[in-house]
GROMACS .gro file of C-alpha atoms in nm:
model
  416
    1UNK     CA    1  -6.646  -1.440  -6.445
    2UNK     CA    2  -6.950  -1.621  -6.523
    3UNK     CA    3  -7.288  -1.485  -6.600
    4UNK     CA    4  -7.502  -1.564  -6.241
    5UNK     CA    5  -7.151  -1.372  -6.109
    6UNK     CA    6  -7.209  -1.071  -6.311
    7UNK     CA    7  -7.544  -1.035  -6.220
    8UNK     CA    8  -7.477  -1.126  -5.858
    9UNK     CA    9  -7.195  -0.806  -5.851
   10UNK     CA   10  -7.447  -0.594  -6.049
   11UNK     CA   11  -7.764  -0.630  -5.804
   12UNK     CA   12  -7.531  -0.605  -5.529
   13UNK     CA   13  -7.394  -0.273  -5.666
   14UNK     CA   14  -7.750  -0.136  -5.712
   15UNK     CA   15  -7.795  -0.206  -5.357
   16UNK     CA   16  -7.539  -0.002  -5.225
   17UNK     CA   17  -7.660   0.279  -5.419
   18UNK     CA   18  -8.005   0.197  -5.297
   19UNK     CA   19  -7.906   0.188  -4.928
   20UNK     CA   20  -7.716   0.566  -4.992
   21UNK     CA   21  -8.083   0.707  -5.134
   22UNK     CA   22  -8.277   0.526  -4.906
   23UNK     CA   23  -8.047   0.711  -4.637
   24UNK     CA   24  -8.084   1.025  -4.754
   25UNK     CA   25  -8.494   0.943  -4.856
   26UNK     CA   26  -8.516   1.005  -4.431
   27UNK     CA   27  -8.535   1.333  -4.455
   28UNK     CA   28  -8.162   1.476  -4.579
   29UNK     CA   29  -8.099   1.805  -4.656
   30UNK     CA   30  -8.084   1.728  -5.028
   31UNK     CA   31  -8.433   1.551  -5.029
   32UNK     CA   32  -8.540   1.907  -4.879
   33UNK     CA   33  -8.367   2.117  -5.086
   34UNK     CA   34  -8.475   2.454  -5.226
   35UNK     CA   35  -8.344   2.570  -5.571
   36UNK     CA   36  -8.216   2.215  -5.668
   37UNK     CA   37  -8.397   1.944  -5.736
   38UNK     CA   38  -8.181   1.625  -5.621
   39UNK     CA   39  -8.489   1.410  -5.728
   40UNK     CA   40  -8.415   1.159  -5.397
   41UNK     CA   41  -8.765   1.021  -5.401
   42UNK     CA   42  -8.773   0.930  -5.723
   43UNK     CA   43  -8.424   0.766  -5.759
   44UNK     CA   44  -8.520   0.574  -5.433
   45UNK     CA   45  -8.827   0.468  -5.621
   46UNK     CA   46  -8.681   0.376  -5.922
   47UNK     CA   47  -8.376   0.203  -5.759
   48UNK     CA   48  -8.601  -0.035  -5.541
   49UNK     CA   49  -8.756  -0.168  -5.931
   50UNK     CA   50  -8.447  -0.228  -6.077
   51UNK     CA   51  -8.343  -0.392  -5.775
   52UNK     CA   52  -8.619  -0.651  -5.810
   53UNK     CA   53  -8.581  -0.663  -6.172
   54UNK     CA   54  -8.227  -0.778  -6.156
   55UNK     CA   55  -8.265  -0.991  -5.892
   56UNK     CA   56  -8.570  -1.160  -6.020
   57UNK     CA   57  -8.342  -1.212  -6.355
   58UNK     CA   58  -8.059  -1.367  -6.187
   59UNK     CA   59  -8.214  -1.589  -5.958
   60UNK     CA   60  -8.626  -1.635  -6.025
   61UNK     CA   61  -8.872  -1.747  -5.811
   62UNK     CA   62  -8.997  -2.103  -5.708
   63UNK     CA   63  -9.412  -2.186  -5.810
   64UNK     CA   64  -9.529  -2.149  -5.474
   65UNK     CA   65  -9.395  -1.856  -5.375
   66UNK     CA   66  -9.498  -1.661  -5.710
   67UNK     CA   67  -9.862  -1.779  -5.612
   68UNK     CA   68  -9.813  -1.647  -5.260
   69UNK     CA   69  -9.682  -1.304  -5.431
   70UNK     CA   70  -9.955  -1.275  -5.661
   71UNK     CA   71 -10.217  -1.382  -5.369
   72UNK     CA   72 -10.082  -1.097  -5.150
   73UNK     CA   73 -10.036  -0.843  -5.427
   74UNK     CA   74 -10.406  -0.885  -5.501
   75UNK     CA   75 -10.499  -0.816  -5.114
   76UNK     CA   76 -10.268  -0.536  -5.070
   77UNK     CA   77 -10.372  -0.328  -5.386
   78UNK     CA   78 -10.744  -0.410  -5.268
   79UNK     CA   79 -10.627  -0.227  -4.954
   80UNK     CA   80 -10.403   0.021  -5.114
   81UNK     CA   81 -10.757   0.107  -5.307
   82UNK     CA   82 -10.950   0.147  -5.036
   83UNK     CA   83 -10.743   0.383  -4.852
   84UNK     CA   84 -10.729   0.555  -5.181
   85UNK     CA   85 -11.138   0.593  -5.217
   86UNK     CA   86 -11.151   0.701  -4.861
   87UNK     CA   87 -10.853   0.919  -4.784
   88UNK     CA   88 -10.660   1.005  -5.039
   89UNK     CA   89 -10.764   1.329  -5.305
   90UNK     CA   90 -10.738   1.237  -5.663
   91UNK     CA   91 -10.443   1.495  -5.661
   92UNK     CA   92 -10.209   1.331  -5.450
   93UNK     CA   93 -10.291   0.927  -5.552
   94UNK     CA   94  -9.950   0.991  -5.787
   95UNK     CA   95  -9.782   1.080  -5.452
   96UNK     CA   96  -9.990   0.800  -5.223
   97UNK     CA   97  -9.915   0.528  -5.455
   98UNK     CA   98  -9.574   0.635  -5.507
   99UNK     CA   99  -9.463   0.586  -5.124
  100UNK     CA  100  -9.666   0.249  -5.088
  101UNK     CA  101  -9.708   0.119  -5.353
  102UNK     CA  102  -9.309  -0.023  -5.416
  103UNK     CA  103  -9.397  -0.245  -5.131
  104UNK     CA  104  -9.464  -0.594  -5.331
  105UNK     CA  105  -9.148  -0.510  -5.511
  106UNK     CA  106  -8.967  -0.550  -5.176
  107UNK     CA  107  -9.159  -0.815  -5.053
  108UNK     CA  108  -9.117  -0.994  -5.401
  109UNK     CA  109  -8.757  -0.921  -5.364
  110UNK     CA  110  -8.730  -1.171  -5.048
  111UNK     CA  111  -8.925  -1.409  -5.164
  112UNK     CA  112  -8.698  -1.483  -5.441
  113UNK     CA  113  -8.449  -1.794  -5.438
  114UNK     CA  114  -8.142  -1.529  -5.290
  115UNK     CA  115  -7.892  -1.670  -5.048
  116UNK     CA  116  -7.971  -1.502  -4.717
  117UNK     CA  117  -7.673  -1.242  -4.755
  118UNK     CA  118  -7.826  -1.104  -5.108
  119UNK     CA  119  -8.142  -1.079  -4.937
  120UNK     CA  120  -8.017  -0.837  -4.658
  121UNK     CA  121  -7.736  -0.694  -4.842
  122UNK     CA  122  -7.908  -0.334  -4.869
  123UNK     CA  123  -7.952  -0.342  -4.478
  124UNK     CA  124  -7.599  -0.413  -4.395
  125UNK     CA  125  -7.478  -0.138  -4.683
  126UNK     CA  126  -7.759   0.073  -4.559
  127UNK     CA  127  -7.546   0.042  -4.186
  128UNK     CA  128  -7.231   0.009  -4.354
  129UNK     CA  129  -7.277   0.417  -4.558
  130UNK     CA  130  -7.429   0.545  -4.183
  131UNK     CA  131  -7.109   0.492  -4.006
  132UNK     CA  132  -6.922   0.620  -4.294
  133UNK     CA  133  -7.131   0.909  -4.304
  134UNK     CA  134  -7.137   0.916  -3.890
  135UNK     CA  135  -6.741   0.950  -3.901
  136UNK     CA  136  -6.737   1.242  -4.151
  137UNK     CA  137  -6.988   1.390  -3.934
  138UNK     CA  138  -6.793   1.376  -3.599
  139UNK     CA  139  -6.506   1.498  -3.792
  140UNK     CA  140  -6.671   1.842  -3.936
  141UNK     CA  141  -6.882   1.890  -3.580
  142UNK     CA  142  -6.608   1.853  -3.379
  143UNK     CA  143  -6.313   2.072  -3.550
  144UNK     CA  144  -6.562   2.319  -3.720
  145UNK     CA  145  -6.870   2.375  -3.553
  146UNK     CA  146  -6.710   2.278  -3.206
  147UNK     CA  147  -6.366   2.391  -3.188
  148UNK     CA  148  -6.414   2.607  -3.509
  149UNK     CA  149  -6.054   2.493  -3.657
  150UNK     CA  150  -6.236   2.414  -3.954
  151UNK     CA  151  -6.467   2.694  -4.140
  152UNK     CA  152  -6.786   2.621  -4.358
  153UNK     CA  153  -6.712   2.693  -4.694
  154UNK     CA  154  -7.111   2.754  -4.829
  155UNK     CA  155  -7.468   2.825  -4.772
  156UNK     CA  156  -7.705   2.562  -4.855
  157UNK     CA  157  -8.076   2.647  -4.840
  158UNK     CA  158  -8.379   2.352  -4.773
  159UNK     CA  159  -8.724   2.347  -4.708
  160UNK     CA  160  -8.840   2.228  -4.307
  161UNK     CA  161  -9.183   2.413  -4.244
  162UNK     CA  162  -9.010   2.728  -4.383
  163UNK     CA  163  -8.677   2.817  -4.587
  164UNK     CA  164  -8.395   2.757  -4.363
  165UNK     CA  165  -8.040   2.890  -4.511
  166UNK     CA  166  -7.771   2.673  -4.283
  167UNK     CA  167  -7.320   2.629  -4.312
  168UNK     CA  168  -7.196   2.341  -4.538
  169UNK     CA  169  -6.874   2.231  -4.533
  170UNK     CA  170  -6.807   2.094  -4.855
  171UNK     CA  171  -7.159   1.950  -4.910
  172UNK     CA  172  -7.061   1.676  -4.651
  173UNK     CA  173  -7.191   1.767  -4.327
  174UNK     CA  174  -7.477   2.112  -4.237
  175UNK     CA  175  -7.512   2.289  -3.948
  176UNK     CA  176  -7.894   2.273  -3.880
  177UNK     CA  177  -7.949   2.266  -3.541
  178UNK     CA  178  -7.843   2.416  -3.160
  179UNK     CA  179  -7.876   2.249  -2.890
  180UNK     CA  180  -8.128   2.341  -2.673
  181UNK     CA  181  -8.151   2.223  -2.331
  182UNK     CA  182  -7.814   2.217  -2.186
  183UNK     CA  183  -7.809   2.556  -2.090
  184UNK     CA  184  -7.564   2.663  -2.401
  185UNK     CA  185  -7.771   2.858  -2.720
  186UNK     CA  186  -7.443   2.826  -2.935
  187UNK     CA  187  -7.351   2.484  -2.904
  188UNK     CA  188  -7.413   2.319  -3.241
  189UNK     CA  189  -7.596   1.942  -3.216
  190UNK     CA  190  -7.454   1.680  -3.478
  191UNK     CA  191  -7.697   1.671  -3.741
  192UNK     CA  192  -7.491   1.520  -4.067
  193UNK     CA  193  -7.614   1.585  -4.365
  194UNK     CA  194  -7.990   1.590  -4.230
  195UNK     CA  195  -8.265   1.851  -4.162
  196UNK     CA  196  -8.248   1.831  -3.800
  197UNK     CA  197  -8.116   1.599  -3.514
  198UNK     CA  198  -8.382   1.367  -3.505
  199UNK     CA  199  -8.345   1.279  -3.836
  200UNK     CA  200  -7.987   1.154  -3.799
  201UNK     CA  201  -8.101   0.957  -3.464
  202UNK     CA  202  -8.350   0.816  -3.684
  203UNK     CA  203  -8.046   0.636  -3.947
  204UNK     CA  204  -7.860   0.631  -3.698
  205UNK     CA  205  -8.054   0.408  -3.429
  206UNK     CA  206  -8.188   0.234  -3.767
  207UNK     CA  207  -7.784   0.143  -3.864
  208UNK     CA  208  -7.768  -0.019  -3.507
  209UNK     CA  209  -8.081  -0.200  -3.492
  210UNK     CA  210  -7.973  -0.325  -3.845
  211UNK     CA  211  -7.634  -0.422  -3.726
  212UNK     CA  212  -7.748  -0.612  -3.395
  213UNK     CA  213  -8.043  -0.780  -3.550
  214UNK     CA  214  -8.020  -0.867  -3.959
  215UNK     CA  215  -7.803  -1.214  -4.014
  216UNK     CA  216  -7.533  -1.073  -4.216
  217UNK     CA  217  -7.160  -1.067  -4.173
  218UNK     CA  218  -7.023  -0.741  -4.059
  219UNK     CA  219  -6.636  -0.704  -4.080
  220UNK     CA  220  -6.570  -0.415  -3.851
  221UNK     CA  221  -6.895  -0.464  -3.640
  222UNK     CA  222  -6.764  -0.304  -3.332
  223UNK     CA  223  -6.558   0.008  -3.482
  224UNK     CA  224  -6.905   0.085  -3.691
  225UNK     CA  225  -7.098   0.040  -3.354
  226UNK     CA  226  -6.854   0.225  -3.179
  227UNK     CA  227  -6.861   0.518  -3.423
  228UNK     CA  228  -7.285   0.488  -3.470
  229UNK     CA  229  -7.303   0.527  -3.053
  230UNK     CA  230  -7.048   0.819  -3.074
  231UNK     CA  231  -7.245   0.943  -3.319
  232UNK     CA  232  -7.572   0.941  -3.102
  233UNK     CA  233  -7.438   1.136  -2.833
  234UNK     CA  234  -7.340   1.409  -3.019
  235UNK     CA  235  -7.702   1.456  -3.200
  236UNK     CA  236  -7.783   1.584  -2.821
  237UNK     CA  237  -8.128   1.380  -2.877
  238UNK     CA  238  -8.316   1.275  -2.578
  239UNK     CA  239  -8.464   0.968  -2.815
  240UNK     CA  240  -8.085   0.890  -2.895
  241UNK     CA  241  -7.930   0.905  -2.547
  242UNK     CA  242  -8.225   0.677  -2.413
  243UNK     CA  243  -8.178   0.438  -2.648
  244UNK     CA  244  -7.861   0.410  -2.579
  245UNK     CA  245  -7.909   0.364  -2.223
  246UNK     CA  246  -8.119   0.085  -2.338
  247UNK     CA  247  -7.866  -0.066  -2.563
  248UNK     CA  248  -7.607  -0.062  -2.187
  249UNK     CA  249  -7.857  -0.242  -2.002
  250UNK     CA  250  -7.945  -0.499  -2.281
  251UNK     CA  251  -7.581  -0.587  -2.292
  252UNK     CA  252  -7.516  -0.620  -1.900
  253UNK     CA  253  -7.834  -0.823  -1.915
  254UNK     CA  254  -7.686  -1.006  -2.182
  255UNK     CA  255  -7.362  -1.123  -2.013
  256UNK     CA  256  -7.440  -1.361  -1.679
  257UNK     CA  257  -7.103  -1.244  -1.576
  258UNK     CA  258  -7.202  -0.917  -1.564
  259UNK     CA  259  -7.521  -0.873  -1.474
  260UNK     CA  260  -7.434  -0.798  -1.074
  261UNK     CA  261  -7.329  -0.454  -1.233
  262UNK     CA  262  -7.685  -0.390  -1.353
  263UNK     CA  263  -7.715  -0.304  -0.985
  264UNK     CA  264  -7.497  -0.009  -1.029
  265UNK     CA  265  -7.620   0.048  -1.415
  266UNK     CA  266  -7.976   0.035  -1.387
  267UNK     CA  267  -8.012   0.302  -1.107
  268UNK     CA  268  -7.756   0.529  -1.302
  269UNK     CA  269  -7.979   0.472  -1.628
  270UNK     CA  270  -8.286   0.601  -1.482
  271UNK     CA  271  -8.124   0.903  -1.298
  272UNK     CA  272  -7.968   1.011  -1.618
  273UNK     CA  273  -8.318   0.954  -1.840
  274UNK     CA  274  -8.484   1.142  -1.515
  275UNK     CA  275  -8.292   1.409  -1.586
  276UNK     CA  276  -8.285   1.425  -1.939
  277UNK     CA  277  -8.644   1.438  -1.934
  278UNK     CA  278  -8.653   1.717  -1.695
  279UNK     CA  279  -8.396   1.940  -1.882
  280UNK     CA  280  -8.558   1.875  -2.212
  281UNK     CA  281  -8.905   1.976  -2.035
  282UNK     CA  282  -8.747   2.333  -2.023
  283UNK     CA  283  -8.706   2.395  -2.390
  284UNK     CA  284  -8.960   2.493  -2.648
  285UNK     CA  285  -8.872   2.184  -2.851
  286UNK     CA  286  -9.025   1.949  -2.583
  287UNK     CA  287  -9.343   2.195  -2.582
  288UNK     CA  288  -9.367   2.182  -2.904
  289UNK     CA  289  -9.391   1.795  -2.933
  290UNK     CA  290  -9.644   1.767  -2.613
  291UNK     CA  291  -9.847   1.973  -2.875
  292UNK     CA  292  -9.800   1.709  -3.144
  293UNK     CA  293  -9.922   1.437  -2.952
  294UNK     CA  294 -10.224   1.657  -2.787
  295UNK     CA  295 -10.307   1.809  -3.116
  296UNK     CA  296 -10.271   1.461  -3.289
  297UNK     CA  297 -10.503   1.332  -3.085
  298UNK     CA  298 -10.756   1.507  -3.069
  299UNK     CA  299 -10.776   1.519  -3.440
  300UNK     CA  300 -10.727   1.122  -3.488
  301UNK     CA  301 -11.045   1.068  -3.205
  302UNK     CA  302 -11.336   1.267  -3.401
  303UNK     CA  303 -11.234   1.100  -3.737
  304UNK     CA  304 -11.052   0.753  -3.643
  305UNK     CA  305 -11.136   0.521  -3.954
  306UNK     CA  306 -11.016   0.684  -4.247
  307UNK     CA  307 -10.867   1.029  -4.090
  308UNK     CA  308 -10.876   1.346  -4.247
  309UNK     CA  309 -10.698   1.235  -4.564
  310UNK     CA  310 -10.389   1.149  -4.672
  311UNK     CA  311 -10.147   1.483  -4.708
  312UNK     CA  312 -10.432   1.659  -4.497
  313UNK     CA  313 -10.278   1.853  -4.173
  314UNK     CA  314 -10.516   2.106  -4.140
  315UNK     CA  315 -10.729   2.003  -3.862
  316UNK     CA  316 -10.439   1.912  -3.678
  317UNK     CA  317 -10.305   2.232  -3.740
  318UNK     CA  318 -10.600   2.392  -3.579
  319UNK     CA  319 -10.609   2.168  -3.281
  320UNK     CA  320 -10.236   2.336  -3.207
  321UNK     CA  321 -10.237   2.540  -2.879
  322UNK     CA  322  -9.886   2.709  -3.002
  323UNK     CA  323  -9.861   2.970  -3.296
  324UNK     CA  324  -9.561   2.905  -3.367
  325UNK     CA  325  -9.591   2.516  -3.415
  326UNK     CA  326  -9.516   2.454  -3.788
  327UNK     CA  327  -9.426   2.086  -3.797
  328UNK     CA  328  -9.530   1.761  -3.688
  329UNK     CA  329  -9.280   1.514  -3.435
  330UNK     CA  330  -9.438   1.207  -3.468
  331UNK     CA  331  -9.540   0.932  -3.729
  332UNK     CA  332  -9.786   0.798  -3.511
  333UNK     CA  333 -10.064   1.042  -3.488
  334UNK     CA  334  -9.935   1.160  -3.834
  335UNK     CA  335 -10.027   0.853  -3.992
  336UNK     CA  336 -10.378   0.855  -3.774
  337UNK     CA  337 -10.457   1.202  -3.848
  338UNK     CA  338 -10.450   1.151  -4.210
  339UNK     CA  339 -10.566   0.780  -4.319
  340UNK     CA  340 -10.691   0.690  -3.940
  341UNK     CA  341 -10.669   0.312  -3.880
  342UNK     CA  342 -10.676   0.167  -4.191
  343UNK     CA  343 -10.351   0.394  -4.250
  344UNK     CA  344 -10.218   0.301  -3.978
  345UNK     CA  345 -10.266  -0.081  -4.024
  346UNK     CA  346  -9.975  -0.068  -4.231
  347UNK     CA  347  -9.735  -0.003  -3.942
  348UNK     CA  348  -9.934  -0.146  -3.687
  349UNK     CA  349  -9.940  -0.520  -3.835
  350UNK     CA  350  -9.586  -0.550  -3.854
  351UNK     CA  351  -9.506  -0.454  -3.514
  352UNK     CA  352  -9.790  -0.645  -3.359
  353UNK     CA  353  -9.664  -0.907  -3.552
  354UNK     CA  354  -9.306  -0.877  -3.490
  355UNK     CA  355  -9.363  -0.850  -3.066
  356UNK     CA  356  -9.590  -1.138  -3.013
  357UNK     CA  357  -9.367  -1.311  -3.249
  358UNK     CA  358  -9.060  -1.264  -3.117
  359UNK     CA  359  -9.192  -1.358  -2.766
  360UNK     CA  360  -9.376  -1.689  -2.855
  361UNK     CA  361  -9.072  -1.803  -3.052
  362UNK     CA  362  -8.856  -1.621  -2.857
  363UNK     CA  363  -8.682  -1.469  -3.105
  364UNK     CA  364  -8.509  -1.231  -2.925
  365UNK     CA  365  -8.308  -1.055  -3.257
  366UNK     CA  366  -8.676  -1.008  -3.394
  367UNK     CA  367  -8.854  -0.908  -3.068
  368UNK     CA  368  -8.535  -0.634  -3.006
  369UNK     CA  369  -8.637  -0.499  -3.400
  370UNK     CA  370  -8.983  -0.420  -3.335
  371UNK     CA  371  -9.002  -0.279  -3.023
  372UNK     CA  372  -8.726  -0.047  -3.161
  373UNK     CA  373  -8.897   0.029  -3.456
  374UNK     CA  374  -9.248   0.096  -3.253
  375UNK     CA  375  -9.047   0.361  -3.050
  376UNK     CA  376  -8.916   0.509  -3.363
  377UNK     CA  377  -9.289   0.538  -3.499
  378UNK     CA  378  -9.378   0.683  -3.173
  379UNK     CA  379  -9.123   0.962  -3.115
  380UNK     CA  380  -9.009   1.036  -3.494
  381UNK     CA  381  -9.157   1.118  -3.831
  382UNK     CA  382  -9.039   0.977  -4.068
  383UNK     CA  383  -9.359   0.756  -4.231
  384UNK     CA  384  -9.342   0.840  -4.592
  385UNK     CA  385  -8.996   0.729  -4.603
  386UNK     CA  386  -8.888   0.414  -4.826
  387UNK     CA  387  -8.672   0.215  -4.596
  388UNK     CA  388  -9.022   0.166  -4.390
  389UNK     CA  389  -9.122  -0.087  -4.658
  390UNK     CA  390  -8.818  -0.309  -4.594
  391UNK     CA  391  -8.877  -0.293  -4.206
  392UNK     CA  392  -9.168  -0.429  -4.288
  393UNK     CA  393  -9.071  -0.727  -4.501
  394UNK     CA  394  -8.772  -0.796  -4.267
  395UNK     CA  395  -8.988  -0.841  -3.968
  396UNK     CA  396  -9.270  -1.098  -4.174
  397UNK     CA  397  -8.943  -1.253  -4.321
  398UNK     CA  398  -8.696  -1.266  -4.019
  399UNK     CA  399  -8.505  -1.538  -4.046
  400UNK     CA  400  -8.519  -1.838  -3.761
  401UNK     CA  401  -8.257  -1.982  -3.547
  402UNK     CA  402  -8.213  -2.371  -3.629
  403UNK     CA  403  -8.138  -2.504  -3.305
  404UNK     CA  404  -7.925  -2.766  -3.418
  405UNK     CA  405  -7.716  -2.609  -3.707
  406UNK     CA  406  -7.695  -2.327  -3.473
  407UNK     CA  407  -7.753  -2.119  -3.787
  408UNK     CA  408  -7.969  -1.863  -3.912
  409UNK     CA  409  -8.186  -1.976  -4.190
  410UNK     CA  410  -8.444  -1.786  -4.378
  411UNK     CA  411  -8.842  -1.786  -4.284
  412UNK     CA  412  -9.009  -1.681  -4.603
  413UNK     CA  413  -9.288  -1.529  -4.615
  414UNK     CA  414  -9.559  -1.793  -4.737
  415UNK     CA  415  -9.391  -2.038  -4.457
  416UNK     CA  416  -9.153  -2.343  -4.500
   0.00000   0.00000   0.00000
């Protein structure tokens, strides 16, 4: 085995372990834990260096796209400093700089001269460890917490806005969460190895847009979309079931041979979201994230530059109408509330970018990736997380169709 082969099996190997930590960076019980320190941040961080590093070693980078690098890493640290004079205490810079700053190591990983699989390897892992993880999860849910064959064998205790003490069965897969608008208080949601069911819609509908969109080779595509969708429906998630919905009229749309059925499928779609809407209107949960956005708001409006600083919830907090409201839903107003629109630049770019984009090129792969990631930053939080920085440079990177190859071949960032 040569050397570039070595190196080639080792970067790739770091990436799957990247892909598991950036998986459990969104919000897993273990990042949360209380009493053990699992260190998932920091791994994450340290994993998405050495990535680079070994990459960069095996492979380098042409002239012109080191000046582009060096060009944008000058402009995004001027940013990164700005945000820092203006929102962020000297306290927490450690813990700003920590989340945001790894991004020119991801950027600078795709501009390097990687085939196109290397360069979205840690996507299709990152999809690749969901549905493994999805699987083990349907397991444990359905013959322990559902049919109770199966019995937790532990207690495992995290931190989500208080101490929370939940059943583990064998470290693999955590009761969290009940479901809470079906009428049924002791019907346990599919929630994996994560804090609550949101967070495994998040990796999950992440896994799928990965799958659908990114221009690598997936052997068992459809069993691991399969399993992903099954997956979704038994989180119980409003966000999750819609987007599914979604996903059944893309594909109808998709095929001219079936699109007559959208006539049937479309109505259906809308009754069901109807109704999801109005049974999840019933439960405290959905109060509870009408507060969010309210509360968010009103906080965002009387400081909308530069927020109330980053890590800084108490004026939202105040804004609450509900005592008993001790999280936050949404990255959104999250991001607003606390760095204002300069913070929330960094989202906002790449999914302004990635829409009008994908329309004018019509680049339909790219266009379907944003507006799925917008909804996610809408309706989840999840904005300190790592794998944000790779949406990021996948949607400014996203590779173009060559109309007469009929191939996909990689945009970089600094152009042609």
């Amino acid at each position: 085995m040569g050397t570039k082969s070595l190196g080639t099996t080792l970067y790739r190997l770091i990436d799957v372990v990247l892909a598991l930590f950036l998986i459990l960076n969104c919000q897993s019980v273990y990042q949360n834990s209380v009493g053990v320190n699992y260190f998932v941040y920091e791994i994450t961080a340290l994993l998405i260096v050495l990535s680079a590093v070994v990459k960069f070693g095996c492979n380098g980078i042409c002239n012109s796209k080191f000046k582009f690098f060096i060009a944008f890493f000058c402009f995004y640290f001027l940013y990164l400093a700005l945000m820092i004079i203006f929102s962020v205490e000297k306290s927490l810079i450690v813990s700003f700089l920590g989340r945001y700053g790894l991004l020119p190591f991801v950027v600078f990983t795709f501009l390097l001269d990687l085939p196109a699989k290397d360069k979205y390897y840690v996507f299709k892992k990152f999809a690749d460890l969901v549905a493994v993880i999805t699987f083990i999860s349907i397991f444990f849910w359905l013959f322990g917490s559902t049919l109770k064959i199966l019995k937790p064998n532990s207690l495992f205790s995290y931190d989500w806005g208080q101490t929370v003490s939940v059943n583990s069965y064998y470290g693999l897969y955590f009761e969290t969460q009940f479901v809470d608008w079906i009428g049924i208080d002791w019907f346990y949601r599919n929630t994996s190895i994560f804090v609550e069911g949101p967070m495994f819609c998040l990796v999950l509908i992440l896994a799928i847009m990965f799958i659908l969109t990114c221009p690598t080779e997936f052997k068992h595509k459809k069993i691991e979309l399969a399993v992903l969708c099954i997956g979704l429906i038994t989180t119980f998630s409003t966000t999750g079931l819609l987007f599914l919905g979604l996903l059944v009229l893309l594909y109808f749309y998709k095929e001219p041979k079936l699109r007559i059925f959208l006539l049937i499928i479309l109505p259906v779609t809308i009754i069901a979201g109807i109704y999801f809407l109005i049974k999840k209107s019933g439960t405290g949960s959905f109060f509870l994230r009408l507060d969010d956005y309210v509360a968010g708001f009103k906080t965002w409006i009387s400081k909308p530059l530069f927020g109330y600083g980053f890590g800084k919830f108490d004026a939202v907090i105040e804004n609450m109408s509900r005592d008993d409201n001790i999280g936050f839903s949404n990255s959104i107003f999250a991001v607003l509330v606390q760095g204002g629109i300069v913070y929330g630049l960094l989202f906002i770019v790449p999914i302004f970018y990635g829409i009008m984009s994908g329309i004018k090129k019509k680049q339909r792969r790219l266009l379907f990736l944003s507006l799925c990631y917008a909804l996610l930053f809408v309706l989840i939080v999840f904005q300190t997380a790592f794998i944000n920085l790779y949406i990021w440079t996948c949607i400014f990177s996203f590779p173009v169709k060559n109309g007469e190859k009929k191939k996909y071949e990689i945009m970089p960032l600094c152009g042609k």
